[in-house]
Coordinates of N, CA and C in Angstrom, one line a residue:
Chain T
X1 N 6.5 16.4 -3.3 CA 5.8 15.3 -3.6 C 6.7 14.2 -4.2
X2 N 6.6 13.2 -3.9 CA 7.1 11.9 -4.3 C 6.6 11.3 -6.0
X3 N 7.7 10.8 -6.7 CA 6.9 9.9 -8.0 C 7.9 8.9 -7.9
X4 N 6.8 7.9 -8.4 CA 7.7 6.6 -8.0 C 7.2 5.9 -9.7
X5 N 8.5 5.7 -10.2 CA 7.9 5.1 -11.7 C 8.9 3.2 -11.6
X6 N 7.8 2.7 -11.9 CA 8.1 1.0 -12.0 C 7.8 1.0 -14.2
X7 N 9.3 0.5 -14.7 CA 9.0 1.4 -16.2 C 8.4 -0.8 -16.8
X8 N 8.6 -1.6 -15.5 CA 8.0 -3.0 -16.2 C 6.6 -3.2 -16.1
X9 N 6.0 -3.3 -16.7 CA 4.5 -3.6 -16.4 C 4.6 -4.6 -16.2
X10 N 5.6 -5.6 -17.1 CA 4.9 -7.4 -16.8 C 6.3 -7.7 -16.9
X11 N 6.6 -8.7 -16.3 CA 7.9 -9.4 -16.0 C 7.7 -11.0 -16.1
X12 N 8.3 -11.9 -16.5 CA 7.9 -13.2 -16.0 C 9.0 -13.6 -16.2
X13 N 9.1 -15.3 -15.2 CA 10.7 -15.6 -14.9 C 10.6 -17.1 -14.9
X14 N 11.2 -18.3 -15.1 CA 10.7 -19.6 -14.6 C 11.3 -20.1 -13.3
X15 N 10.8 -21.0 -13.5 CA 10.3 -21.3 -11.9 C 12.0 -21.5 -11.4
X16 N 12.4 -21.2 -10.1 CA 13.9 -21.3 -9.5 C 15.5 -20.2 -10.1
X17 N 14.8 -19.7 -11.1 CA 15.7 -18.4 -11.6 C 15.7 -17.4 -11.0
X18 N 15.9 -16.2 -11.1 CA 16.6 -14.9 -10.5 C 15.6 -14.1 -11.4
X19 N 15.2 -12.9 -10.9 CA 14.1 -12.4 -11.8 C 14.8 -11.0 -10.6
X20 N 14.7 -9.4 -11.5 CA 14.9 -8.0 -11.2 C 13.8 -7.3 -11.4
X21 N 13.1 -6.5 -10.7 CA 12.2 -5.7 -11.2 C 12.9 -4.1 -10.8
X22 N 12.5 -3.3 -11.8 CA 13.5 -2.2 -11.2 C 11.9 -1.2 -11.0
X23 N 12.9 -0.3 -10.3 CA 11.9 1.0 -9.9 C 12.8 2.2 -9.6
X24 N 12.5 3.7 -9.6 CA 13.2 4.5 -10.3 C 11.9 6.1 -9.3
X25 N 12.4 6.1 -8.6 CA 11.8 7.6 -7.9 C 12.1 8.8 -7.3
X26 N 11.7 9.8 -7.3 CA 11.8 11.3 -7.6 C 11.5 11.7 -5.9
X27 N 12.0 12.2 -5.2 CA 12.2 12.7 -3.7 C 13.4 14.0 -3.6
X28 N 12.7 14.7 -2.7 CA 13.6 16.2 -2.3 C 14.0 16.0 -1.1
X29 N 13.4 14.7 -0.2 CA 13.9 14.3 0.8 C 15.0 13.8 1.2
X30 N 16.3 13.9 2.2 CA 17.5 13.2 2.2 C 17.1 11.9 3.2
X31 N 16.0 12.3 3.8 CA 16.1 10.8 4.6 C 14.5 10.1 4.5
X32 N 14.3 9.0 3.6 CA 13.3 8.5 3.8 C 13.4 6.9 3.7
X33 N 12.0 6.6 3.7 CA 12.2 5.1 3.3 C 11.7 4.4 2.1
X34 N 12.0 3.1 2.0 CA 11.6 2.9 0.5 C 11.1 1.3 1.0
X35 N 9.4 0.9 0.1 CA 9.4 -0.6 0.7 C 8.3 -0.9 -0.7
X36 N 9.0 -2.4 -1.3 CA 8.6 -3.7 -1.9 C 7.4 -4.5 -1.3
X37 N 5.9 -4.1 -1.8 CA 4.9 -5.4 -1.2 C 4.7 -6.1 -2.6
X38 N 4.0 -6.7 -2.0 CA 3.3 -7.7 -3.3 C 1.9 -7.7 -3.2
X39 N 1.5 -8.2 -4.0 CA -0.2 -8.6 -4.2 C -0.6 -9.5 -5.1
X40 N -1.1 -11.0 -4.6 CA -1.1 -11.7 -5.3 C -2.7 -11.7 -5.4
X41 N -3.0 -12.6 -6.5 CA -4.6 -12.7 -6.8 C -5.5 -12.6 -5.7
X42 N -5.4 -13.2 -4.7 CA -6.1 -12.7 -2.8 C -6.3 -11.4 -3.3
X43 N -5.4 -10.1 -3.9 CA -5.4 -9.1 -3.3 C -5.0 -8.5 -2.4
X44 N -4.3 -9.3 -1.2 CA -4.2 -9.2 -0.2 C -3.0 -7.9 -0.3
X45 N -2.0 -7.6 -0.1 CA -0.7 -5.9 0.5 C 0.1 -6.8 1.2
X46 N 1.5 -7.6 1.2 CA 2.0 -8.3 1.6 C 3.1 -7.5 1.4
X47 N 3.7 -7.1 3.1 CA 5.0 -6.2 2.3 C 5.9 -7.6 2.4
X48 N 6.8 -7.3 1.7 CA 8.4 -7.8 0.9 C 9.6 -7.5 1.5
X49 N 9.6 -6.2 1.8 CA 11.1 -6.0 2.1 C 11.0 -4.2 2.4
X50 N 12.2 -3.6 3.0 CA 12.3 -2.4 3.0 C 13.6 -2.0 3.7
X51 N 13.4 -0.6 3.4 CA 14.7 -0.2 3.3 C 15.0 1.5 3.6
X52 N 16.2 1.4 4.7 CA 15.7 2.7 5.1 C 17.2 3.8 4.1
X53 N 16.5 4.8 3.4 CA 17.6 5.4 2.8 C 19.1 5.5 3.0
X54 N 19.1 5.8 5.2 CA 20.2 6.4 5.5 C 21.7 5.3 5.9
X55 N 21.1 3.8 5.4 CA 21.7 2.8 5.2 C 22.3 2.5 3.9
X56 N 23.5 2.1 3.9 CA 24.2 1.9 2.3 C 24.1 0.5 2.5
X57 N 23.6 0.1 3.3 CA 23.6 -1.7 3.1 C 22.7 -2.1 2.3
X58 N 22.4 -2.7 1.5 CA 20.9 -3.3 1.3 C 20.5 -4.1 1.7
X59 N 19.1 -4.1 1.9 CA 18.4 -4.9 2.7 C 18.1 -6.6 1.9
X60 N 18.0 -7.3 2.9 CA 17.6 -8.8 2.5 C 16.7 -9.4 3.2
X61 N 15.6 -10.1 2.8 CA 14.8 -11.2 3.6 C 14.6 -12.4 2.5
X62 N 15.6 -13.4 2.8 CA 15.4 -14.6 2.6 C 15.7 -14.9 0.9
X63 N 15.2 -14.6 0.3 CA 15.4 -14.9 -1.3 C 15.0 -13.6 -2.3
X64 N 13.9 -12.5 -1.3 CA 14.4 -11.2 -1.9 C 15.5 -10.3 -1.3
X65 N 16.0 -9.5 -2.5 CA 16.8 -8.2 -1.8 C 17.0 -7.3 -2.9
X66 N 17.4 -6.4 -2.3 CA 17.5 -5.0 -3.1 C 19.0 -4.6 -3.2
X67 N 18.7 -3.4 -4.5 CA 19.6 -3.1 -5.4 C 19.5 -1.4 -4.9
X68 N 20.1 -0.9 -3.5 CA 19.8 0.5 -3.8 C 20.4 1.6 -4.3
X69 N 20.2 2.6 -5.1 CA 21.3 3.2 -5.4 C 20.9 4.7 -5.0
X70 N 21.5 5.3 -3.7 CA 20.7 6.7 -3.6 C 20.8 7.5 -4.7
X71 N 21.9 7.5 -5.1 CA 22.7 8.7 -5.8 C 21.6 8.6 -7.1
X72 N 21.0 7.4 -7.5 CA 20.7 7.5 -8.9 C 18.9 7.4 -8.7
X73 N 18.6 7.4 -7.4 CA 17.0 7.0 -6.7 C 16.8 6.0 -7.8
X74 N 17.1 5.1 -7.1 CA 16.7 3.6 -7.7 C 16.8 2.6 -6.8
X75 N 16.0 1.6 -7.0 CA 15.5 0.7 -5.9 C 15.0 -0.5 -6.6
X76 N 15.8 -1.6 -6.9 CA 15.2 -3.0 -7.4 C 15.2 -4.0 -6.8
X77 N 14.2 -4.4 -7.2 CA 14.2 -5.9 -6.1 C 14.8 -7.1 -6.8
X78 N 15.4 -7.6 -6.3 CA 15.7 -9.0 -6.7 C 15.3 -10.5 -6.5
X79 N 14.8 -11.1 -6.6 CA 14.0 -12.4 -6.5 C 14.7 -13.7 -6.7
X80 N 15.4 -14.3 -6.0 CA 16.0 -15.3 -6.4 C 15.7 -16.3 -6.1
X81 N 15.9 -17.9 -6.9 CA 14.7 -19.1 -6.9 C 13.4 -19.3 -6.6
X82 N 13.4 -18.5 -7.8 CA 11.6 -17.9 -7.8 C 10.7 -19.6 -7.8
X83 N 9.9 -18.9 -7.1 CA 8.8 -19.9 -6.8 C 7.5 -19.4 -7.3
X84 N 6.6 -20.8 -7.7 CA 5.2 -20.5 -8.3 C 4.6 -19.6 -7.1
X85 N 4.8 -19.3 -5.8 CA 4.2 -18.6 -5.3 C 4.6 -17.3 -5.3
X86 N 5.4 -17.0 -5.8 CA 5.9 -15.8 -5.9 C 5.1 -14.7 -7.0
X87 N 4.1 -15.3 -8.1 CA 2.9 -14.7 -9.2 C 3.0 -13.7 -8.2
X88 N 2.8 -12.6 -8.8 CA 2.0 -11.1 -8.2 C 1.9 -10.0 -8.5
X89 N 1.6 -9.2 -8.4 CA 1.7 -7.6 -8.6 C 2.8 -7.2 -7.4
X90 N 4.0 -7.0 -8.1 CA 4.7 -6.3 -7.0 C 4.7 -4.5 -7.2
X91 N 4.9 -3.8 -5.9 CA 4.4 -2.7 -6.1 C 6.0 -1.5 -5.5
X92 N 6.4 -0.8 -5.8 CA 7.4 -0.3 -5.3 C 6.5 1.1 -4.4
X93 N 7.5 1.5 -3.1 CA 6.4 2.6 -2.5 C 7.5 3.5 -1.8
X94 N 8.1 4.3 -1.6 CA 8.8 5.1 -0.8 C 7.7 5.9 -0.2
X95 N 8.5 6.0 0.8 CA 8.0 7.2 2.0 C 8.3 8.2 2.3
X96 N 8.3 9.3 2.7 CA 9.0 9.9 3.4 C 9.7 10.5 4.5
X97 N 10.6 10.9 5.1 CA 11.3 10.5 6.5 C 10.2 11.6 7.5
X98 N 10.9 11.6 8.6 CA 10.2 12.4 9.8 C 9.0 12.0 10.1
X99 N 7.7 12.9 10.1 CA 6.5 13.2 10.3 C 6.1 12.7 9.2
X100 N 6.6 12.4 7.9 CA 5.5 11.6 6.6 C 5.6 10.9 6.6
X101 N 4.3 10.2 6.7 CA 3.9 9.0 7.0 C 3.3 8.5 5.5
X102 N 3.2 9.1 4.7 CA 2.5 8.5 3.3 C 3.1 8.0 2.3
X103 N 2.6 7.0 2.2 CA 3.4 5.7 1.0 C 2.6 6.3 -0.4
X104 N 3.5 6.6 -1.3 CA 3.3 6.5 -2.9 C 3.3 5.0 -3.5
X105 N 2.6 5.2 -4.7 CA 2.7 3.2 -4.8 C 2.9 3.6 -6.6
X106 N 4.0 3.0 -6.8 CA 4.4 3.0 -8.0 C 3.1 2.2 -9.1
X107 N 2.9 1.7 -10.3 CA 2.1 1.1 -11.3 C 1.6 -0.1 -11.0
X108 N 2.9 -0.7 -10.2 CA 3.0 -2.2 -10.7 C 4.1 -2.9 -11.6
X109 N 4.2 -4.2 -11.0 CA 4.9 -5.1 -11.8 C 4.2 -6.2 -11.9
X110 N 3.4 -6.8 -13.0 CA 3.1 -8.9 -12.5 C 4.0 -9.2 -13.2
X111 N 4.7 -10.1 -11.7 CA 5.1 -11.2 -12.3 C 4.7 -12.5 -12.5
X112 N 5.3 -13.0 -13.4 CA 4.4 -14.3 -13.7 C 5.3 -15.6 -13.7
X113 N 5.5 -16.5 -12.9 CA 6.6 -17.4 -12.4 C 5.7 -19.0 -13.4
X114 N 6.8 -19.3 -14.6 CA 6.4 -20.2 -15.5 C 7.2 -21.8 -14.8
X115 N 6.1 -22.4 -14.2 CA 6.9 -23.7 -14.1 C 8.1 -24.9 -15.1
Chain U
X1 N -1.4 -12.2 16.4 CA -2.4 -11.2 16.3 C -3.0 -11.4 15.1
X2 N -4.0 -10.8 15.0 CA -5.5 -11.4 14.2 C -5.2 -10.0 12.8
X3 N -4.2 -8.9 12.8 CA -3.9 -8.5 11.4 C -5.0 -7.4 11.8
X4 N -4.8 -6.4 10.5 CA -5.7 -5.4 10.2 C -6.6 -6.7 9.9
X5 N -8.3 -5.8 10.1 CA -9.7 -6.6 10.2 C -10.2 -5.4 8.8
X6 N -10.9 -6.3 8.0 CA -11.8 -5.1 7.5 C -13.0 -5.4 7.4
X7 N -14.4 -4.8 7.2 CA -15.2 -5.6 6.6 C -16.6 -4.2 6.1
X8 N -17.0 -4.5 5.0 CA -17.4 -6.0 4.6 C -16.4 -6.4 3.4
X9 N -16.3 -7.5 3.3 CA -14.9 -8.1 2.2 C -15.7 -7.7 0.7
X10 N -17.1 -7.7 0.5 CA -17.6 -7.7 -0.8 C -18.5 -6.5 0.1
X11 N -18.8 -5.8 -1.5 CA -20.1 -4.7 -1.3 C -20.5 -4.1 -2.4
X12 N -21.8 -4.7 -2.7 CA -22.3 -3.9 -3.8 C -23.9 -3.0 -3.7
X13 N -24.1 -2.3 -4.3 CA -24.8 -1.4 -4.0 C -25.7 -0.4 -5.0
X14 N -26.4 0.2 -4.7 CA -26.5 0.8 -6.0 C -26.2 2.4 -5.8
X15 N -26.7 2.9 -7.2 CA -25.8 4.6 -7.4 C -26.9 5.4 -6.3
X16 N -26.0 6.0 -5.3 CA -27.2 7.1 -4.7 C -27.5 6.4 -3.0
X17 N -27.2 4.9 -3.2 CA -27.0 4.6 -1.7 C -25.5 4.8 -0.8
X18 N -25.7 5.1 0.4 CA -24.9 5.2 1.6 C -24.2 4.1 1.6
X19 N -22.5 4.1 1.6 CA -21.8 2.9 1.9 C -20.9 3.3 2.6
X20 N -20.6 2.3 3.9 CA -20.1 2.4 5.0 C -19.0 1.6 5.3
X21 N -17.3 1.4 4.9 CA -16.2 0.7 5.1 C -16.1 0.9 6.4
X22 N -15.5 -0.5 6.8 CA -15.1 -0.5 8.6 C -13.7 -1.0 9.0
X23 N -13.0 -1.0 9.3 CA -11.9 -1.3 9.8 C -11.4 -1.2 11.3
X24 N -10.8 -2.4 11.9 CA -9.9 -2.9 12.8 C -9.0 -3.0 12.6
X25 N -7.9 -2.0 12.9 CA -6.0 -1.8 13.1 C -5.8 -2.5 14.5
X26 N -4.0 -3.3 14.0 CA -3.6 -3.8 14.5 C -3.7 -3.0 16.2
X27 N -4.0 -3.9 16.9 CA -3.9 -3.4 18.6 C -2.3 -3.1 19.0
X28 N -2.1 -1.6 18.7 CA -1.5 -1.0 19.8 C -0.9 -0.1 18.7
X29 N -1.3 -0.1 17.5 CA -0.6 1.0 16.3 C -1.4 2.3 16.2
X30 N -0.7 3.3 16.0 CA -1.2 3.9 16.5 C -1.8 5.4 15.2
X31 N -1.3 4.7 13.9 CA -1.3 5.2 12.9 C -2.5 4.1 12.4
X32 N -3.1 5.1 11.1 CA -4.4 4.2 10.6 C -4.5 5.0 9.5
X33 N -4.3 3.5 8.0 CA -4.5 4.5 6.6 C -5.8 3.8 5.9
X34 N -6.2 4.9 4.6 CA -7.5 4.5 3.9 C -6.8 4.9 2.6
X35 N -6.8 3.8 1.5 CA -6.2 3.4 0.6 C -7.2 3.0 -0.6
X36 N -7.6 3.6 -2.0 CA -8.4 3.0 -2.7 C -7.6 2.6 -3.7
X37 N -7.9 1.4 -4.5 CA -7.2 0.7 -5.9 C -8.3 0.6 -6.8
X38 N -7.4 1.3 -7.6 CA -8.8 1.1 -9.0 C -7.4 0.7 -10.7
X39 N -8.1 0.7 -11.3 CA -7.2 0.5 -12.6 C -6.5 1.8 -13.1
X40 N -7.2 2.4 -13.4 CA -6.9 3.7 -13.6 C -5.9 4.4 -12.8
X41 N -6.0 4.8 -11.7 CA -5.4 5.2 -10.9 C -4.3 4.7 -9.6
X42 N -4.7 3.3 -9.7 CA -3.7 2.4 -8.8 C -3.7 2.9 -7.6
X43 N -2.8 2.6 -6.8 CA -3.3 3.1 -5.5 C -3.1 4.2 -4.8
X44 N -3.9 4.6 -4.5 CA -3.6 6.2 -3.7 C -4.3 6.4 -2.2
X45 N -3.7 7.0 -1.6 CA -3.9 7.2 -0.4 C -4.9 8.6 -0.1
X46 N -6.2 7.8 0.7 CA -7.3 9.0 1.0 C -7.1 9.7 2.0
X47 N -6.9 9.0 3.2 CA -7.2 9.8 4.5 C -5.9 8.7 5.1
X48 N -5.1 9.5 6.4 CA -4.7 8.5 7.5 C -4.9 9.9 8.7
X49 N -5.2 9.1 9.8 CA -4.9 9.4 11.0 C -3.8 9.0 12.0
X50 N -3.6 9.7 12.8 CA -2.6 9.3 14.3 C -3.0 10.1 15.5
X51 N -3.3 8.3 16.1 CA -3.8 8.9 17.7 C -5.1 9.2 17.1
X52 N -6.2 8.4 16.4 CA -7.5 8.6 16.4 C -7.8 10.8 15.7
X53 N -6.6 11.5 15.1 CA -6.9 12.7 14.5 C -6.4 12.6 13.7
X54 N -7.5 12.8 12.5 CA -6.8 13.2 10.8 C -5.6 14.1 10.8
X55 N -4.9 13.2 10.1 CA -3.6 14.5 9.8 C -3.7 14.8 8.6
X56 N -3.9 13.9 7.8 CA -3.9 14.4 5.8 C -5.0 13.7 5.2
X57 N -5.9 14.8 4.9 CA -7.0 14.2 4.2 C -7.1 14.5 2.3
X58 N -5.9 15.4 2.2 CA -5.9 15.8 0.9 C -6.0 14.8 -0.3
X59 N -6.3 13.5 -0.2 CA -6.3 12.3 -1.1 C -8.2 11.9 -0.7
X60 N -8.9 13.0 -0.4 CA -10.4 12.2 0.0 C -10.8 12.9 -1.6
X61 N -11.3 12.2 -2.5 CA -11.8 12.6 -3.3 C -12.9 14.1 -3.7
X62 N -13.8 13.6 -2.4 CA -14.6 14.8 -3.1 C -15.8 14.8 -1.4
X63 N -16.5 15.9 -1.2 CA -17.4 15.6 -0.1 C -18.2 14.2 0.5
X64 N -18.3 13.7 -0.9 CA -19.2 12.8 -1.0 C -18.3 11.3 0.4
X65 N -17.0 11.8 0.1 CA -16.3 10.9 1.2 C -16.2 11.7 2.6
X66 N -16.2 10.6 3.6 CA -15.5 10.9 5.1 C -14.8 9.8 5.8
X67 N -14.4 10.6 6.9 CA -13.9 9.2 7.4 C -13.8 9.5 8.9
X68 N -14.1 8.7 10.0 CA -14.0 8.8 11.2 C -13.1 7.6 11.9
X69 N -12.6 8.4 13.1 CA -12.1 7.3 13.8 C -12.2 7.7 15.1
X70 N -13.4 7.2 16.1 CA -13.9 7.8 17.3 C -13.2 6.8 18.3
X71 N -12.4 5.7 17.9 CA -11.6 5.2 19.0 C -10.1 4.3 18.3
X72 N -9.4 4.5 19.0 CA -7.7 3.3 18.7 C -8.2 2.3 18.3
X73 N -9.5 1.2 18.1 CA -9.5 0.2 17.5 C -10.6 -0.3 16.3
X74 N -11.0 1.2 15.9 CA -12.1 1.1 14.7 C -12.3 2.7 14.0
X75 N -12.1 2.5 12.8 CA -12.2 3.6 12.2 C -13.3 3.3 11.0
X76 N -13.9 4.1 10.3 CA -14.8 4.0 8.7 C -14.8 5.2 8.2
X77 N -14.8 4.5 6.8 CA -14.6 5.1 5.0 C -16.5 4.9 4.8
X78 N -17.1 6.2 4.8 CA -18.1 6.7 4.1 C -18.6 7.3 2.8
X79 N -19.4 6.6 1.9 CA -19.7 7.3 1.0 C -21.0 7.4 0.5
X80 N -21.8 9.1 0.5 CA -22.7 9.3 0.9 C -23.2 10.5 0.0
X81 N -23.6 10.7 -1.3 CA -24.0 9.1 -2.0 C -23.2 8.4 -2.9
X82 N -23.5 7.0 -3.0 CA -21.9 6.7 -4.2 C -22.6 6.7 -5.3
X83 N -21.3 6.8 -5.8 CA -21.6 6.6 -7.6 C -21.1 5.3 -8.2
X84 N -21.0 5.3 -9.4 CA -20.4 4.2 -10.0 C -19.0 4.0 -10.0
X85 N -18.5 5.1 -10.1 CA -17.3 5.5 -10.4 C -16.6 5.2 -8.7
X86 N -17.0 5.1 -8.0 CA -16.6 5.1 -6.9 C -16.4 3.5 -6.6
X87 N -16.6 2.6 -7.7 CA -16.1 1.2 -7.5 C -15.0 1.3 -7.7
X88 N -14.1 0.1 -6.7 CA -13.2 0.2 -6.2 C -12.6 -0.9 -5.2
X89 N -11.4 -1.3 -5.1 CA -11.0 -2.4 -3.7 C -10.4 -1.2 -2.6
X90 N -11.1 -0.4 -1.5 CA -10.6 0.5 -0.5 C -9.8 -0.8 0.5
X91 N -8.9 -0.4 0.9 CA -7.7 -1.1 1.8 C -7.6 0.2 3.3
X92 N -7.6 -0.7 4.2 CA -7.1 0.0 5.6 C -5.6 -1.0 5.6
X93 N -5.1 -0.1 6.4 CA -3.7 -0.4 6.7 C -3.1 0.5 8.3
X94 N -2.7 -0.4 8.9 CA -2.2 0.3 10.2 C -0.5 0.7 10.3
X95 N 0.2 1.4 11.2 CA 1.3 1.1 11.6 C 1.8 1.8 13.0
X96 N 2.9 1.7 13.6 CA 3.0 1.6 15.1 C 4.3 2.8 14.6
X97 N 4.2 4.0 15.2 CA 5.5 4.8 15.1 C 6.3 4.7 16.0
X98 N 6.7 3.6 15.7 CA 8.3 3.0 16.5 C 9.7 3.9 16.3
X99 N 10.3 4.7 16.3 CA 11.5 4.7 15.7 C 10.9 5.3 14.3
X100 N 12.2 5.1 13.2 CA 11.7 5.2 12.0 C 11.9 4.1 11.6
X101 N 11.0 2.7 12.3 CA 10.9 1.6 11.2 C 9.5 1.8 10.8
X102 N 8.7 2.2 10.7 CA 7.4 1.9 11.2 C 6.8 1.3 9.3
X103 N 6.1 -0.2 9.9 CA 5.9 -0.2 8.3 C 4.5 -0.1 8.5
X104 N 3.5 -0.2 7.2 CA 2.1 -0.4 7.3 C 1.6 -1.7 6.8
X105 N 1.3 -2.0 7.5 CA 0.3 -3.0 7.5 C -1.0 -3.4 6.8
X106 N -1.0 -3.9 5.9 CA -2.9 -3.3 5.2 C -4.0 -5.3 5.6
X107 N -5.5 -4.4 5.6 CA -6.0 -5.4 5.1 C -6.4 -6.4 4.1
X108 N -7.6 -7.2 4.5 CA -7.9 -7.4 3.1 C -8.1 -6.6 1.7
X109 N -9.0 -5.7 2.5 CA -9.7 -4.6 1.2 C -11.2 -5.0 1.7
X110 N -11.8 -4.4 1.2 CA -13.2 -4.1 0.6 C -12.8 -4.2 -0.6
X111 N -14.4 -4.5 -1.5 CA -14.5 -4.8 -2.5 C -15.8 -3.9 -3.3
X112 N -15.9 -2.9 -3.6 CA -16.8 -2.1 -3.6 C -17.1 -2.3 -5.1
X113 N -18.8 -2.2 -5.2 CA -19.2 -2.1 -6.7 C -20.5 -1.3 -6.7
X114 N -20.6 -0.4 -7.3 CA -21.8 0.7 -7.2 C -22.3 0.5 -8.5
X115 N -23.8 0.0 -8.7 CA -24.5 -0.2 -10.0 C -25.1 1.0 -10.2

């Protein structure tokens, strides 16, 4: 079984800075994946970004990207010139490789992006 | 494409009545997840199927849930009878087992409230 601990509950950053949310999870797996959504007041599950273990690159889309570190199972996102749209519950989620198909979803992070 | 479909977006109800979540996955994915969020518990994963057959139902709460999926473009979350406790935002989420990129995709949610 997977645990996936996010140790920020709340984060806030102003507006066009650089903001880290870290996340920190527990896997017996050597090959899985690991993915960043968000959730803003809609509610809506907007994934963010992801990343497949068996890559040392880290992944990037656009103004997020990650911090992965297998060796230490850690996975942070990075947010850079944060925008008021960027408010949310971001959620960290690893999966597991092969045939597992099921996403763990870490606590939560809100962030809160201050103009 | 028109996205995971869910409906109904709101539902409330009282304790002891039948409630019936519905969902439309993306056309041509072939994986289909049922996802509840509550406070307490955050999100956890009930049921998913592939290829229209349950593979892991070990996250269905209790009898009182089910879940069917009698074709690739509609599945439903039953609960029969609800309680209170069973308020909740349930989320469908699809994905396409490509490779190992495969991400999921979720809906809006349901919005469930059992008086």
């Amino acid at each position: 079984a997977q645990t996936v601990t996010q140790s920020q509950p709340e984060m806030s950053v102003q507006e066009a800075e650089t903001v880290t949310l870290s996340c920190t999870y527990d896997t017996s797996e050597s090959d899985y994946y690991l993915f960043w959504y968000k959730q803003p007041p809609s509610r809506q599950m907007i994934l963010v970004i992801r990343q497949e273990a068996y890559k040392q690159q880290n992944a990037t889309e656009n103004r997020f990207s990650v911090n992965f570190q297998k060796a230490a199972k850690s996975f942070s996102l990075k947010i850079s010139d944060s925008q008021l749209g960027d408010a949310a519950m971001y959620f960290c989620a690893p999966r597991g490789g092969g045939s597992n198909y099921k996403l763990t979803f870490g606590k939560g992070t809100l962030l809160t992006v201050n103009p | 494409d028109a996205g995971v479909i869910q409906s109904p977006r709101h539902e409330v109800t009282e304790m002891g009545q039948e409630v019936t979540l519905r969902c439309k996955p993306i056309s041509g994915h072939d994986y289909l997840f049922w996802y509840r969020q509550t406070m307490m518990r955050g999100l956890e994963l009930l049921i998913y199927f592939n290829n229209n057959v349950p593979i892991d139902d070990s996250g269905m709460p209790e009898d009182r849930f089910s879940a069917k999926m009698p074709n690739a473009s509609f599945s439903t979350l039953k609960i029969q009878p609800s309680e209170p406790r069973d308020s909740a935002v349930y989320f469908c989420a699809s994905s396409l087992s490509q490779g190992l990129q495969e991400t999921q995709y979720f809906g809006p949610g349901t919005r469930l409230l059992v008086l």
